[in-house]
Amino acid sequence: FPSHDMEANYKGANLFTSEELQILKNDLEKRTKWAALRGMKYYVAIVPNKMNVYPEFLPYQVVKVSPKTRYDQLMSLNNPPYINIIDVRSNILAHKKDGVELYQRTDDHWNDLGAYYGYEAIANSIKKDYSDLYVANINDFTREYESRLGSQAKILNVEDKFPEKFLLANPIV
């Protein structure tokens, strides 16, 4: 069950003002320049919440009021080499229908497979600047399931009614 802020973010009901976006842009440019003066690159990864990946599971009463969201607004600030914002959402959505859910049904968080695809988006973006960076392949991990309680089921005290298997990805050693 989403918090009000998460729901407002999904619906596009709390967009950043132009002034807020300008402040964010200035701050990100300042951080990027600070890192560059020290021989480093500065990256920001924007991670989608479950609502933006699986809106089809939301109640029908949750209606978007704007086609644009805060996530979209932040991504619009991406302006290499001044700002390097990594769009994790694109890679998550690209794997959404691979046959395994990427977020747990009774939890707010992505599972290990969703986390892998988030990592993959981040690592592949950084690899563009550092070509020798090794990006682990999904086949470098085993997949197994473990019975656990999701955070939302715990909060609502209904964990006995909604048992769930959590996907775990473990590195193959």
XYZ file of C-alpha atoms in Angstrom:
173
model
C 0.000 0.000 0.000
C 1.723 3.149 -1.206
C 2.463 6.187 0.838
C 0.819 9.428 -0.237
C 4.096 10.799 -1.634
C 4.748 7.693 -3.734
C 1.212 7.806 -5.067
C 1.515 11.515 -5.865
C 4.815 10.825 -7.630
C 3.231 8.107 -9.759
C 0.196 10.245 -10.608
C 2.327 13.249 -11.536
C 0.452 15.293 -8.930
C 3.549 16.838 -7.339
C 5.817 17.896 -10.170
C 8.885 19.985 -9.425
C 8.502 23.691 -10.142
C 10.826 25.312 -12.686
C 12.677 26.918 -9.798
C 13.136 23.586 -7.990
C 14.411 21.961 -11.185
C 16.865 24.798 -11.718
C 18.155 24.414 -8.145
C 18.587 20.647 -8.672
C 20.330 21.212 -12.003
C 22.691 23.794 -10.523
C 23.514 21.472 -7.614
C 24.194 18.507 -9.907
C 26.388 20.631 -12.176
C 28.296 21.917 -9.139
C 28.878 18.363 -7.866
C 29.926 17.175 -11.339
C 32.441 20.015 -11.678
C 33.777 19.398 -8.138
C 34.389 15.735 -9.006
C 35.954 16.605 -12.380
C 38.444 18.985 -10.728
C 39.590 15.975 -8.672
C 39.827 13.622 -11.652
C 36.557 11.834 -10.975
C 33.228 11.381 -12.732
C 29.994 12.035 -10.891
C 26.937 9.885 -11.613
C 23.400 9.949 -10.266
C 21.212 6.853 -10.621
C 17.465 7.378 -10.489
C 15.662 4.215 -9.398
C 11.971 3.637 -10.171
C 9.512 2.585 -7.516
C 7.215 -0.391 -7.896
C 4.237 1.745 -8.974
C 6.082 2.990 -12.035
C 7.056 -0.512 -13.091
C 3.769 -2.301 -12.361
C 1.010 0.338 -12.625
C -1.374 -2.334 -13.908
C -1.651 -3.683 -10.339
C -2.733 -0.367 -8.833
C -6.359 0.191 -7.797
C -8.435 1.803 -10.523
C -8.877 4.888 -8.312
C -5.189 5.754 -8.733
C -5.328 7.862 -11.879
C -2.465 9.796 -13.437
C -3.109 13.533 -13.573
C -0.059 14.259 -15.716
C 1.785 12.161 -18.274
C 5.011 13.520 -16.771
C 6.394 12.542 -13.358
C 9.199 13.762 -11.114
C 11.263 10.875 -12.497
C 10.758 12.233 -16.024
C 11.640 15.727 -14.867
C 14.878 14.502 -13.272
C 15.785 12.554 -16.405
C 15.268 15.734 -18.448
C 18.206 17.241 -16.533
C 20.555 14.602 -17.962
C 23.098 16.564 -19.943
C 26.461 14.773 -20.317
C 29.189 15.704 -19.645
C 27.784 18.260 -17.201
C 25.325 15.927 -15.513
C 25.371 12.130 -15.763
C 21.988 10.814 -14.693
C 21.521 7.085 -15.170
C 18.019 6.002 -16.140
C 17.562 2.711 -14.303
C 13.860 2.599 -15.217
C 14.505 1.864 -18.899
C 16.416 -1.326 -18.147
C 13.894 -2.445 -15.522
C 11.018 -1.938 -17.971
C 12.958 -3.757 -20.713
C 13.016 -6.858 -18.490
C 9.593 -6.464 -16.907
C 7.961 -9.144 -19.057
C 10.791 -11.691 -19.013
C 8.582 -14.038 -16.992
C 9.756 -13.234 -13.448
C 8.471 -10.294 -11.423
C 11.166 -7.806 -10.449
C 9.455 -6.478 -7.325
C 7.898 -8.520 -4.558
C 4.099 -8.454 -4.366
C 3.955 -7.911 -0.589
C 6.947 -5.607 -0.351
C 7.947 -2.165 -1.613
C 11.344 -3.320 -2.783
C 12.648 -4.993 -5.876
C 13.887 -8.542 -5.527
C 17.421 -9.647 -6.376
C 16.587 -9.934 -10.073
C 15.211 -6.383 -10.141
C 18.326 -5.255 -8.278
C 20.507 -7.016 -10.859
C 18.812 -5.135 -13.707
C 19.258 -1.895 -11.763
C 22.946 -2.719 -11.296
C 23.248 -3.613 -14.981
C 21.876 -0.214 -16.043
C 24.275 1.598 -13.722
C 27.320 -0.510 -14.609
C 26.699 -0.285 -18.368
C 26.396 3.492 -18.133
C 29.662 3.782 -16.215
C 31.330 1.340 -18.623
C 30.878 3.921 -21.401
C 33.497 6.006 -19.579
C 35.561 3.122 -18.156
C 35.655 0.429 -20.822
C 37.636 -2.026 -18.683
C 34.868 -2.182 -16.055
C 33.560 -5.743 -15.713
C 29.779 -5.985 -15.792
C 28.541 -9.260 -14.339
C 26.160 -11.210 -16.532
C 22.839 -12.507 -15.237
C 24.166 -16.018 -15.881
C 26.874 -15.380 -13.267
C 24.150 -15.871 -10.632
C 22.049 -18.779 -9.434
C 18.380 -18.237 -8.698
C 16.568 -19.730 -5.754
C 13.510 -18.869 -3.722
C 13.122 -18.332 0.010
C 9.923 -17.936 2.003
C 9.905 -14.538 3.680
C 7.552 -11.846 4.815
C 7.126 -8.705 2.752
C 7.338 -5.348 4.499
C 3.790 -4.352 3.537
C 2.335 -7.654 4.751
C 4.157 -7.157 8.072
C 2.908 -3.572 8.448
C -0.685 -4.686 7.862
C -0.233 -7.732 10.097
C -1.477 -10.074 7.351
C 1.714 -12.004 6.662
C 0.018 -15.330 7.430
C -2.538 -14.604 4.687
C 0.024 -13.567 2.071
C 3.056 -15.841 2.192
C 5.542 -15.091 -0.534
C 8.627 -16.624 -2.082
C 11.430 -14.108 -2.465
C 13.758 -14.541 -5.413
C 17.419 -14.641 -4.419
C 20.289 -14.341 -6.872
C 23.615 -15.613 -5.588
C 26.945 -15.248 -7.384
C 28.321 -18.449 -8.849
C 31.724 -18.865 -7.260
